[in-house]
XYZ file of C-alpha atoms in Angstrom:
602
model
C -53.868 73.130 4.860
C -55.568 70.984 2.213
C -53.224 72.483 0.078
C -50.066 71.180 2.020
C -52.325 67.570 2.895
C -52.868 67.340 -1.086
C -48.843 68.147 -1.851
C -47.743 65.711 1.315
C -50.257 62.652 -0.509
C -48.997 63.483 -3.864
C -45.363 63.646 -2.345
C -45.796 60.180 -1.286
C -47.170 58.722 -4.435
C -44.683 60.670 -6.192
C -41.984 59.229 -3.830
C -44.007 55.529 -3.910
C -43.911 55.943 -7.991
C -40.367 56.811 -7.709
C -39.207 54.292 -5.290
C -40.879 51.709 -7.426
C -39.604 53.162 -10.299
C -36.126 53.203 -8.855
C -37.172 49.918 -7.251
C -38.270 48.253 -10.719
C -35.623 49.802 -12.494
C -32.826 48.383 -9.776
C -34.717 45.257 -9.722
C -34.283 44.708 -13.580
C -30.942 45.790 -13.852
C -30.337 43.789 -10.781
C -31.798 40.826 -12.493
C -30.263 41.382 -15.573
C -26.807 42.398 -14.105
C -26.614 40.073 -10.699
C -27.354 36.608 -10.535
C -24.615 35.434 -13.189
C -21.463 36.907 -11.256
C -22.713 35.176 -7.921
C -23.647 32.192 -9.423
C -20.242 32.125 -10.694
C -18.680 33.183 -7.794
C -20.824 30.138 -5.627
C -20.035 28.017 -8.754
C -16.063 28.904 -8.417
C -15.520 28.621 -4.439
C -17.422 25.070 -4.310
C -15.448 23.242 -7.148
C -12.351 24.833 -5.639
C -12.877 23.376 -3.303
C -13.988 19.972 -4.190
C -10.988 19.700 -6.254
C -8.760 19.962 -3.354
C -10.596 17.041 -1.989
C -10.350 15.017 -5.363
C -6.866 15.850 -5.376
C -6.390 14.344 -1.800
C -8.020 11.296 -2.233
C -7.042 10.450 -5.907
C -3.263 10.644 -4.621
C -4.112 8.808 -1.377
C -5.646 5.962 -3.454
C -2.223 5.583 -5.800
C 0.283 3.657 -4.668
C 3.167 5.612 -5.807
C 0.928 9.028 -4.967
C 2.132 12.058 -6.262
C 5.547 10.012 -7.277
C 3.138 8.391 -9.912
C 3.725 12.331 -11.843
C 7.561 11.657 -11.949
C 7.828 8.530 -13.118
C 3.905 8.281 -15.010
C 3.991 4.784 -14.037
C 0.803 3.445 -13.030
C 0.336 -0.539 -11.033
C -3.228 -2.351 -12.299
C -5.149 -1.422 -9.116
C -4.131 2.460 -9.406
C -5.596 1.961 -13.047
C -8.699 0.181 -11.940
C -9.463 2.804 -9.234
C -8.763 5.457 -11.385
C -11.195 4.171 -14.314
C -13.878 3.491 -11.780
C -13.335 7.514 -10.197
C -15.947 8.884 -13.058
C -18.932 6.475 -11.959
C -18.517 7.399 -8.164
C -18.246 10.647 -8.677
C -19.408 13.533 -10.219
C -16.338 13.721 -12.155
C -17.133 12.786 -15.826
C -13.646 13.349 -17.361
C -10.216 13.457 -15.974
C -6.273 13.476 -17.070
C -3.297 13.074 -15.371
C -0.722 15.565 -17.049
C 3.305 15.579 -16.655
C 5.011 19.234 -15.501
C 5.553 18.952 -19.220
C 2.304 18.834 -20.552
C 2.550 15.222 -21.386
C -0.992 13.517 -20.752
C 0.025 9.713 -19.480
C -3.477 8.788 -17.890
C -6.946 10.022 -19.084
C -10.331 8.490 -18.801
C -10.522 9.055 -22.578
C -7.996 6.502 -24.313
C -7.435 8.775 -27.125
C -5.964 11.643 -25.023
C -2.972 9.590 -23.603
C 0.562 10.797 -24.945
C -1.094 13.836 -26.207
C 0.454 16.957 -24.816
C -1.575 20.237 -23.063
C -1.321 23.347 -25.273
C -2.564 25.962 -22.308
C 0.531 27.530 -21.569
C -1.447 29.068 -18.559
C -1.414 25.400 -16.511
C 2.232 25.182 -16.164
C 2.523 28.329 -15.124
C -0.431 28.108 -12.614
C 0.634 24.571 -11.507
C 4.160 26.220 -11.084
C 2.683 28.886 -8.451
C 0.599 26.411 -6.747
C -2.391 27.865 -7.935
C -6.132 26.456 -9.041
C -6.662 27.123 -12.632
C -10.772 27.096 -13.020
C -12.143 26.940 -17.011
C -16.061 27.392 -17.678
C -16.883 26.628 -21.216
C -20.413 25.514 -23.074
C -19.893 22.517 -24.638
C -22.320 19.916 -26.729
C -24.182 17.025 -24.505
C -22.108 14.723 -27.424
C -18.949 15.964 -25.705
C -19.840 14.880 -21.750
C -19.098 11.444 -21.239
C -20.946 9.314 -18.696
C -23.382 11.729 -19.224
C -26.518 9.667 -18.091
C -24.680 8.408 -14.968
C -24.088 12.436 -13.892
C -27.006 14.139 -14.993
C -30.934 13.299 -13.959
C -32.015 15.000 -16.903
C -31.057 14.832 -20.174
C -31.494 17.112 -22.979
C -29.380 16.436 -26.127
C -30.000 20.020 -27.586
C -28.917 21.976 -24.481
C -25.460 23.008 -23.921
C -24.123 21.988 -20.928
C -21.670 24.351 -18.684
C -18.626 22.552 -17.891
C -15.650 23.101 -15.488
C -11.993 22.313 -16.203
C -10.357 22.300 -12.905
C -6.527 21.791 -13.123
C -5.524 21.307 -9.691
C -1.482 21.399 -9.438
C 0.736 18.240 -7.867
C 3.471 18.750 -5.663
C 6.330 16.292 -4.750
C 8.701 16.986 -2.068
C 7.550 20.777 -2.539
C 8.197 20.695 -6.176
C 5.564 21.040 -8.988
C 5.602 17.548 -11.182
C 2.392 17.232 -12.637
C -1.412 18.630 -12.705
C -4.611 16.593 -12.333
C -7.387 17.856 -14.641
C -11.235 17.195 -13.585
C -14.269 18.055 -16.152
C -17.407 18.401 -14.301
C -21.005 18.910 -16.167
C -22.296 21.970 -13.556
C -25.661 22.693 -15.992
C -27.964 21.455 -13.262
C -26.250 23.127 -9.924
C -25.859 26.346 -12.260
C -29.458 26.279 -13.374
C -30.769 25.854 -10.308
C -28.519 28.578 -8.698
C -29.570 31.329 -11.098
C -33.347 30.344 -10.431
C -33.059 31.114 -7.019
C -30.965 33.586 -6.938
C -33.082 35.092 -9.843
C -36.213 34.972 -7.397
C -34.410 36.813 -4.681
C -33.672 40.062 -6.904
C -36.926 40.570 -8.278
C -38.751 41.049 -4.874
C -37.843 45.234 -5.076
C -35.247 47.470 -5.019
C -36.231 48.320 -1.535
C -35.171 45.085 -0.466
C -32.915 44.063 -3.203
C -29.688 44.362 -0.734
C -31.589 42.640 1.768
C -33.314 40.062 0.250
C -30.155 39.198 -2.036
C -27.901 39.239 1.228
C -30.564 36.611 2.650
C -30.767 35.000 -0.724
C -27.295 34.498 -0.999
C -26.575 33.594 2.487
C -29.864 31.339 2.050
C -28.386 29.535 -1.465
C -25.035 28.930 -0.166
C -26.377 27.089 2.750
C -28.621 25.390 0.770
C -25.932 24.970 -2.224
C -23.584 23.864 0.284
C -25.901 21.265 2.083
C -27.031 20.284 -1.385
C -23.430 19.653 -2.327
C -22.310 17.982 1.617
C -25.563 15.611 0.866
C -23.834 14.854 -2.925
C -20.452 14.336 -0.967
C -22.021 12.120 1.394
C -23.889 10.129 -0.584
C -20.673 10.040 -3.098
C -18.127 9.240 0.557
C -20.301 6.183 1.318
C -20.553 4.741 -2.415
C -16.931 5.270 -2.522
C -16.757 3.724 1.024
C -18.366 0.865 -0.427
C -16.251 0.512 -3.267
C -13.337 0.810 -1.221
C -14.933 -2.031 0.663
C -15.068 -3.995 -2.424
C -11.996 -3.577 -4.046
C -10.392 -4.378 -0.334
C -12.347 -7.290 0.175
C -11.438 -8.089 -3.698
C -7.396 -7.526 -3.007
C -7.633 -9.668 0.373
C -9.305 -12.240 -1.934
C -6.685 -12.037 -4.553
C -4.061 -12.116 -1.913
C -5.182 -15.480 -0.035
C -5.646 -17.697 -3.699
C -2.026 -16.307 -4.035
C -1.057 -17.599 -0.408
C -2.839 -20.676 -1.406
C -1.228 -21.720 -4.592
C 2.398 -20.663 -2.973
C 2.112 -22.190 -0.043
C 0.641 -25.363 -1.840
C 3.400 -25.630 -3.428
C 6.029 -25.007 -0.965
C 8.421 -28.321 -0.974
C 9.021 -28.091 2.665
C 7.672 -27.148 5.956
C 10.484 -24.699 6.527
C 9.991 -23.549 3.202
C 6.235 -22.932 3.873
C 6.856 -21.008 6.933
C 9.455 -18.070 4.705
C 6.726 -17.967 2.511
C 4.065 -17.078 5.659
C 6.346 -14.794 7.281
C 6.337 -12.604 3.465
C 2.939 -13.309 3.093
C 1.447 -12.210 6.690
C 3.724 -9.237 6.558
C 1.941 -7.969 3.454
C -1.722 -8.722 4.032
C -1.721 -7.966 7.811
C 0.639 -5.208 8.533
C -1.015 -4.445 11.593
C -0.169 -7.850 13.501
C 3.166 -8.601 15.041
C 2.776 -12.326 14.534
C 4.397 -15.724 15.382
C 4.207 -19.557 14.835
C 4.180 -22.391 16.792
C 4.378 -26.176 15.622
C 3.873 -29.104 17.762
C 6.712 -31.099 17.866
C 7.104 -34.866 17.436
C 6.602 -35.758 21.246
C 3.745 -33.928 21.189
C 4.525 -32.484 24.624
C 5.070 -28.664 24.203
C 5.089 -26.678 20.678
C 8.653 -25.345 18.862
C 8.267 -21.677 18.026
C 8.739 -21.443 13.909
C 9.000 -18.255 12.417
C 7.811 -14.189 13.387
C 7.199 -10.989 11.356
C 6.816 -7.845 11.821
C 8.768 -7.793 15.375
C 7.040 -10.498 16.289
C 7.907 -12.388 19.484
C 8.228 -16.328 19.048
C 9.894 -18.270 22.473
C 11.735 -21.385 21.422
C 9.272 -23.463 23.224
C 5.517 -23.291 24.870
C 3.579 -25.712 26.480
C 0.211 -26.457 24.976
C -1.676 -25.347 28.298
C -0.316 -22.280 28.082
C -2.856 -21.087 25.496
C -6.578 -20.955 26.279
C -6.659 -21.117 22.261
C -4.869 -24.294 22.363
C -7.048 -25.149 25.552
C -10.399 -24.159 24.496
C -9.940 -25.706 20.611
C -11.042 -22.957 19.310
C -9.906 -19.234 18.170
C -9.423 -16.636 21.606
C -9.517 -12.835 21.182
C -8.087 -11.268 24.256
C -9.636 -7.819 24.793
C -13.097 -7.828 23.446
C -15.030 -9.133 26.607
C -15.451 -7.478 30.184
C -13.403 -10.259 31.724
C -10.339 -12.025 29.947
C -7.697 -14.131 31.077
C -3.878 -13.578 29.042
C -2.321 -16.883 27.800
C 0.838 -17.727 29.503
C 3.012 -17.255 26.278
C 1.381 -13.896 25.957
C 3.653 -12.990 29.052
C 4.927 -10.327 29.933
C 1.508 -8.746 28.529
C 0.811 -4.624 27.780
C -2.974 -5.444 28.061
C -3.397 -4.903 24.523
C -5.607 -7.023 21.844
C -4.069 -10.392 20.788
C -5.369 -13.949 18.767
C -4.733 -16.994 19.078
C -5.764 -19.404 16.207
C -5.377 -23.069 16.550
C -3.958 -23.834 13.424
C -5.579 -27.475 12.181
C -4.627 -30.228 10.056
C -7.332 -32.880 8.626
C -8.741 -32.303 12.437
C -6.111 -32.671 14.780
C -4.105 -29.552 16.218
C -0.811 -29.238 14.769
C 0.030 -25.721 15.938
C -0.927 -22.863 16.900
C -1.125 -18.685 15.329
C 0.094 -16.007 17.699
C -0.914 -12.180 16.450
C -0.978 -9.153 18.608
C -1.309 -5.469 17.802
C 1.582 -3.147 16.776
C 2.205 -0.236 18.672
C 1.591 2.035 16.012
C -2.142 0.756 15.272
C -5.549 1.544 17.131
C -7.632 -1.830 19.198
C -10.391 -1.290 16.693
C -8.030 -1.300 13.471
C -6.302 -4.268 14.765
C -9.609 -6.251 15.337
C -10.997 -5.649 12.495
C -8.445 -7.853 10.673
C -9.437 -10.588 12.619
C -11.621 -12.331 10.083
C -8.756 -12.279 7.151
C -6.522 -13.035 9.876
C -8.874 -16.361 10.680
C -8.646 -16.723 6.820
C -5.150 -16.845 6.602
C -4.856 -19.038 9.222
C -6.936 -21.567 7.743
C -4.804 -21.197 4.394
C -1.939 -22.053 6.476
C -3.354 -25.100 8.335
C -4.333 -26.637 5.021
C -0.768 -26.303 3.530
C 0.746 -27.555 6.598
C -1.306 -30.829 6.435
C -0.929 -31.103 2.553
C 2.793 -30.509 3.566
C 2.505 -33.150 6.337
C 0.992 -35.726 3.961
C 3.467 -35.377 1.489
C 6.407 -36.050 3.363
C 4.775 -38.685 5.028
C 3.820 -40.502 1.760
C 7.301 -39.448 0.445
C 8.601 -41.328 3.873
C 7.221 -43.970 3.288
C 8.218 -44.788 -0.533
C 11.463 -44.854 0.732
C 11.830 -46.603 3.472
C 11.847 -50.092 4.391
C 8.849 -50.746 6.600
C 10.281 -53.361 9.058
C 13.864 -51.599 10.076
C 12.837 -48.086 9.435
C 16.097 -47.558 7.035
C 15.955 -46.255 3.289
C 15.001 -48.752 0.643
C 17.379 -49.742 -2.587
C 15.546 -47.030 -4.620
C 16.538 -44.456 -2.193
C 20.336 -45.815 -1.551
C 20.601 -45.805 -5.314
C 19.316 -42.380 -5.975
C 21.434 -41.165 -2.877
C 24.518 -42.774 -4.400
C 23.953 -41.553 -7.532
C 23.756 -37.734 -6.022
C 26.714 -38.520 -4.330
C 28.906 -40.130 -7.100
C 28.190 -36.398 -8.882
C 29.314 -34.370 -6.105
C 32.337 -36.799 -6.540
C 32.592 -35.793 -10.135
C 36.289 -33.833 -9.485
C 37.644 -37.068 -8.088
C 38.603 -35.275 -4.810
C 35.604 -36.608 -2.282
C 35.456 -40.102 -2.107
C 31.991 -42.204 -1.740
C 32.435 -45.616 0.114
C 29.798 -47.841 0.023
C 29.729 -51.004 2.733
C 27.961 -53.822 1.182
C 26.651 -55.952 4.514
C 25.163 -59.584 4.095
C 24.359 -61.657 7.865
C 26.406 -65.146 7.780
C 24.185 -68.079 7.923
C 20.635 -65.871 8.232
C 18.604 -68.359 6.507
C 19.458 -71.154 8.652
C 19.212 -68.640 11.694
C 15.498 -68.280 10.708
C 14.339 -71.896 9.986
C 15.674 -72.607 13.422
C 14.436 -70.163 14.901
C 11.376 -68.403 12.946
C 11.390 -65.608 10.847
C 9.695 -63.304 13.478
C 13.226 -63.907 15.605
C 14.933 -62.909 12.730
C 12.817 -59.607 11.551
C 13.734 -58.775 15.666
C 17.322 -59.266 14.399
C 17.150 -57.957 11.358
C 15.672 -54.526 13.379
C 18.317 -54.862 15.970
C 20.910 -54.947 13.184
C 19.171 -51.812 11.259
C 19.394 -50.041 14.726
C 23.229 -50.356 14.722
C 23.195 -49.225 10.931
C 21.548 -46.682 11.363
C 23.502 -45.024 14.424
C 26.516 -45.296 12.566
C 25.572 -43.003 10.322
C 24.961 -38.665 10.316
C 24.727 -35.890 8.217
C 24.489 -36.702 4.767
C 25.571 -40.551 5.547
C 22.549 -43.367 4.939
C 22.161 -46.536 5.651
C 19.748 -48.854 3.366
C 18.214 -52.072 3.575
C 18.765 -53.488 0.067
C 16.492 -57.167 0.974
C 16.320 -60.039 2.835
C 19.680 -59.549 5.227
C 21.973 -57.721 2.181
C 22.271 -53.937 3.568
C 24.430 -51.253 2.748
C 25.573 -47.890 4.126
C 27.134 -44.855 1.974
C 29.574 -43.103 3.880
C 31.051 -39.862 1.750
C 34.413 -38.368 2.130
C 35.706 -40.366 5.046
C 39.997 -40.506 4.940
C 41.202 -44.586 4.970
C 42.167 -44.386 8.329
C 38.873 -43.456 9.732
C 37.090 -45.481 7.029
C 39.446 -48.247 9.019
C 38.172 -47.433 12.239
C 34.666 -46.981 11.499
C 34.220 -50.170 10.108
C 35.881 -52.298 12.558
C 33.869 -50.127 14.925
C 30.426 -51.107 13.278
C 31.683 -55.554 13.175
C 32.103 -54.816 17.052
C 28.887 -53.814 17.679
C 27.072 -56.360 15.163
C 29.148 -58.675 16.756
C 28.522 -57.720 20.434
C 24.298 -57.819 20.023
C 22.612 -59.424 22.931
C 19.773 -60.381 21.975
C 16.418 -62.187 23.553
C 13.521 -62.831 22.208
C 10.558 -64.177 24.000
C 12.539 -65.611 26.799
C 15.672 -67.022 24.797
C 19.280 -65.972 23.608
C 19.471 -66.150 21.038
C 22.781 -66.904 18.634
C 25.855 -64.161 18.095
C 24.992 -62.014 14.868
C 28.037 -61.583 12.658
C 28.140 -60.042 9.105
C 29.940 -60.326 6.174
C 31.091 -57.158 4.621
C 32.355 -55.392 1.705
C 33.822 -52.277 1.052
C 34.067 -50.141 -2.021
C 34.838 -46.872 -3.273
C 34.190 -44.173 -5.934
C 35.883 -43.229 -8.661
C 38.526 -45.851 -7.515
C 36.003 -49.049 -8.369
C 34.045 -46.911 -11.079
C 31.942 -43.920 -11.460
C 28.729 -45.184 -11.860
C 26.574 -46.417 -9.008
C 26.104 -49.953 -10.145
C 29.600 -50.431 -10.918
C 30.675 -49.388 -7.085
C 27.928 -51.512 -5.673
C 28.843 -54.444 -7.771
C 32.432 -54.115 -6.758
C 31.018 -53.610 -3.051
C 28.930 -56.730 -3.590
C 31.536 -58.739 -4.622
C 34.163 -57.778 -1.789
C 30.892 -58.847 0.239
C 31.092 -62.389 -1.480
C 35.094 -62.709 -0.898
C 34.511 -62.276 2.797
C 31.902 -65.138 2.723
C 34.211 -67.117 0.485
C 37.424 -67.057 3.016
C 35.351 -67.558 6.145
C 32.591 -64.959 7.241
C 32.412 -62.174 9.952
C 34.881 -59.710 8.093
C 35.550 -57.206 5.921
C 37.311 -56.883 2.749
C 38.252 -54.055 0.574
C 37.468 -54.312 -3.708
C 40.264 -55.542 -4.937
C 41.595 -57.718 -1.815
C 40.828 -60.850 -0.806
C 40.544 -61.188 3.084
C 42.747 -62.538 5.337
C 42.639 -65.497 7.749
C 39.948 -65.686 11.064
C 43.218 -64.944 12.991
C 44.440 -61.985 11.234
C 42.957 -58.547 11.345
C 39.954 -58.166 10.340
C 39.862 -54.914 8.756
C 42.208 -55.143 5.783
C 44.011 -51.596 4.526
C 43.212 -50.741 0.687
C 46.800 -51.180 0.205
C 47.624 -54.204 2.303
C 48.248 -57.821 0.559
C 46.955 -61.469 0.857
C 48.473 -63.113 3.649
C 47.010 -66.608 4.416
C 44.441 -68.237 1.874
C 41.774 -70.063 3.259
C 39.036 -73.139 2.272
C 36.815 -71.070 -0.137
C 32.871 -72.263 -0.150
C 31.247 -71.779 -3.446
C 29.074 -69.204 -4.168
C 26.251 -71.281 -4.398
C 26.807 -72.159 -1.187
C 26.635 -69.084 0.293
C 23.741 -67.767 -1.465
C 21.165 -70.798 -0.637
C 22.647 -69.459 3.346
């Protein structure tokens, strides 16, 4: 029995002896033999991985994406996100490679237009397949390296990935992405631990390396979802940034075009390209008020914008409140009537102001394609935009007004001599083939000065506004009439035949001529003009040689008797004969000429 007790103990110590032999000598061949291959394999499956996410959102962020490979053209903002990639990332190195090899983007400067020797990436980008490298290289060869590693040590070698990642287009191969990433730290730190887990004992070695590995790649992998979510929201932020620095970029450009648009309709093409561009998410339209103030004239759309022809200023609680309205961000709203018919979906409404006073009005409502909380989110840069427009609009405003009034005449509301003369000028040009004809009707009131000593000049500005009235109906289109001075005006009718020149003119005597007029309680006198007619290129081609000839017809008709109208070249008839004399018609009756002088102190 002792016997059998002694050979059962020493069995045990025997087998404990053995087992921890076998135990120590599995344990250090384990620990010799183990943690590299898993650490390689952990190392292998995570950067796989991550460069399938790099991939995504390096293509997502170019604006040609994977068409940027075909054509290895690049716009400024792909190249500024792709140079700021390494310092939000734990990227330090990274190339953009043709399906031929050709490098066209890298990180280092020095690399572009050099071409890939590896025979193995083209054939792995070719099969759509990851091709992982692992090589020790110098801390002199990592770039960035203080931005990617916490510690540094010059004299260590550092193991680095090359991940070539292979670009499809359309389901063909066209190019490869290449990432270098430092993995010294992650790698160290995965061989300590799984290191730790092998030495325990052989007895346990499968189990505690199961756990071990189990335990690492959960902690590896929440180690590297912290990295990616600390890296997701400093790229978030950048994002932010270079979003909020685009949407700056964009308005100084709206600015300076629209500052220098030269009209209002011109403004409004260049907001319709504009708006369509910086807010695709808005279907948008404008409204102006117009000049009776009484409802608002729909302007210009984009992006499938609605815009009715007219809308009455109460039918916008914008317009009503003075102030922006978002409909669909409070629990009770009320839908502007020229939001009708309505799908209950998100819409603005900014006032659009000039120098303080309400000139309009910005209409934008949500595509159908977008989300409510995408589409309010623009609503700042929309409010931005809409200021940028309100402040061209009123520069626009001011302009013409200023421009209106250099060249008109401030008591009849006509065009000034500056203006006739450049319009004339214009005209005599488009005249330049001798084929349109420019007539130009020199008008002078008969006996004007005596008409205001007897009966004050404020009777005669009421004429002289009366008379302007008349002048001014007669003309459209591209036809003006000007007040040259004192009583002298003259109109510029272009490409008029001589028959309707002839009817024209003795239509505008007969309406001088038949002005009733009272002023403060009296009648006062019959208005008649003298008038003179001239034409281009048959009285010259230059604009004071037609309005000299006009100006002297003027004086013939004063000469033989007043209230009519003679033609360059032709002296007018008697008070009894026509008064509107042909171009080719001859002198009939002379009559008692006054003098010039004469008629000029009239």
């Amino acid at each position: 029995m002792r016997f059998v007790r002694r050979f059962r103990n020493w069995f045990w110590v025997a087998s404990v002896v053995v087992f921890a032999g076998l135990t120590a000598t599995g344990g250090y061949w384990a620990h010799r033999m183990l943690p590299e291959p898993i650490v390689k394999w952990m190392l292998d499956t995570d950067i796989q991985t991550q460069a399938q996410l790099w991939q995504r959102r390096i293509l997502s962020q170019i604006s040609s994406g994977a068409g940027a490979f075909e054509d290895q053209q690049l716009s400024d903002a792909d190249l500024e996100f792709l140079r700021l990639v390494p310092n939000t990332s734990d990227i330090y190195r990274m190339k953009l490679v043709s399906d031929e090899g050709l490098v066209f983007w890298s990180t280092r400067p020095e690399d572009i237009g050099s071409t890939l020797a590896n025979s193995k990436v083209r054939a792995a980008g070719i099969s759509g397949e990851f091709l992982l490298e692992a090589s020790q290289k110098d801390a002199s060869e990592i770039d960035g390296l203080a931005i990617h590693s916490l510690e540094i040590d010059t004299t260590k070698r550092h193991l680095v990935y090359e991940v070539y990642t292979p670009v499809f287009q359309d389901g063909a191969y066209v190019g490869t992405l290449v990432f270098f990433k430092d993995v010294t730290g992650l790698h160290d730190v995965l061989y300590e631990r799984v290191d730790k887990g092998v030495t325990y004992g052989a007895l346990a070695l499968i189990l505690v390396m199961l756990g071990t590995a189990v335990f690492m790649v959960r902690t590896s992998r929440n180690q590297m979802r912290r990295i990616d979510d600390r890296n997701s929201e400093e790229r978030e932020i950048l994002e932010n940034q270079m979003q909020l620095a685009k949407e700056v970029k964009l308005l100084g450009e709206l600015n300076e075009w629209l500052q220098s648009s030269r009209s209002l309709d011109e403004l409004f093409d260049m907001v319709i390209k504009f708006m369509s561009h910086m807010l695709p998410e808005c279907a948008g339209s404008i409204y102006v008020y117009s000049n009776s103030r009484d409802v608002l004239d729909g302007v210009s759309s984009w992006n499938d914008g609605v815009v009715k022809r007219h809308i009455h200023p109460e039918a916008c609680w914008g317009l009503r409140r003075g102030r922006t309205y978002t409909y669909g961000t409070s629990e009770v709203d009320f839908i502007c009537e020229h939001a009708e018919p309505h799908d209950d979906s998100p819409y603005f409404c900014f006032p659009v102001l000039a120098h303080g006073e309400t000139v309009g009005l910005m209409h934008l409502k949500k595509r159908p394609d977008v989300s409510d909380h995408d589409f309010l989110a623009v609503r700042k840069l929309a409010q931005m935009c809409a200021e940028q427009i309100s402040m061209a609009i009123a520069n626009v405003r001011m302009r013409d007004q200023l421009q209106e009034q250099s060249i008109r005449d401030p008591l009849t509301g006509l065009f000034n001599r500056r203006h006739m003369i450049d319009r004339l000028r214009h005209l005599v040009d488009l005249s330049g083939d001798r084929t349109r004809a420019v007539h130009v009707i020199y008008l002078d009131l008969d006996h004007f000065k005596r008409f205001n000593d007897t009966h004050g000049h404020d009777a005669g500005d009421y004429v002289l506004r009366a008379v302007g009235e008349v002048l001014d109906a007669s003309c459209s289109d591209d036809e003006v009439a000007c007040r040259m001075g004192g009583e002298e005006f003259v109109i510029l009718w272009p490409d008029l035949a001589d028959a309707e020149l002839k009817h024209r003119l003795d239509a505008l005597r007969s309406k001088i001529t038949g002005l009733s007029l009272n002023y403060q309680t009296k009648n006062l006198p019959k208005v008649t003009a003298s008038i003179g007619v001239a034409s281009s290129p048959q009285h010259g081609t230059l604009p004071q040689d037609i309005l000299r000839a006009a100006d002297e017809a003027m004086y013939d008709a004063k000469n033989n008797g007043r209230d009519r109208i003679v033609f360059a070249g032709h002296p007018s008839r008697s008070a009894t004969a026509p008064l509107v004399l042909s171009k080719d018609e001859a002198l009939s009756e002379e009559e008692a000429k006054p003098s010039k002088g004469d008629i000029a102190a009239e």
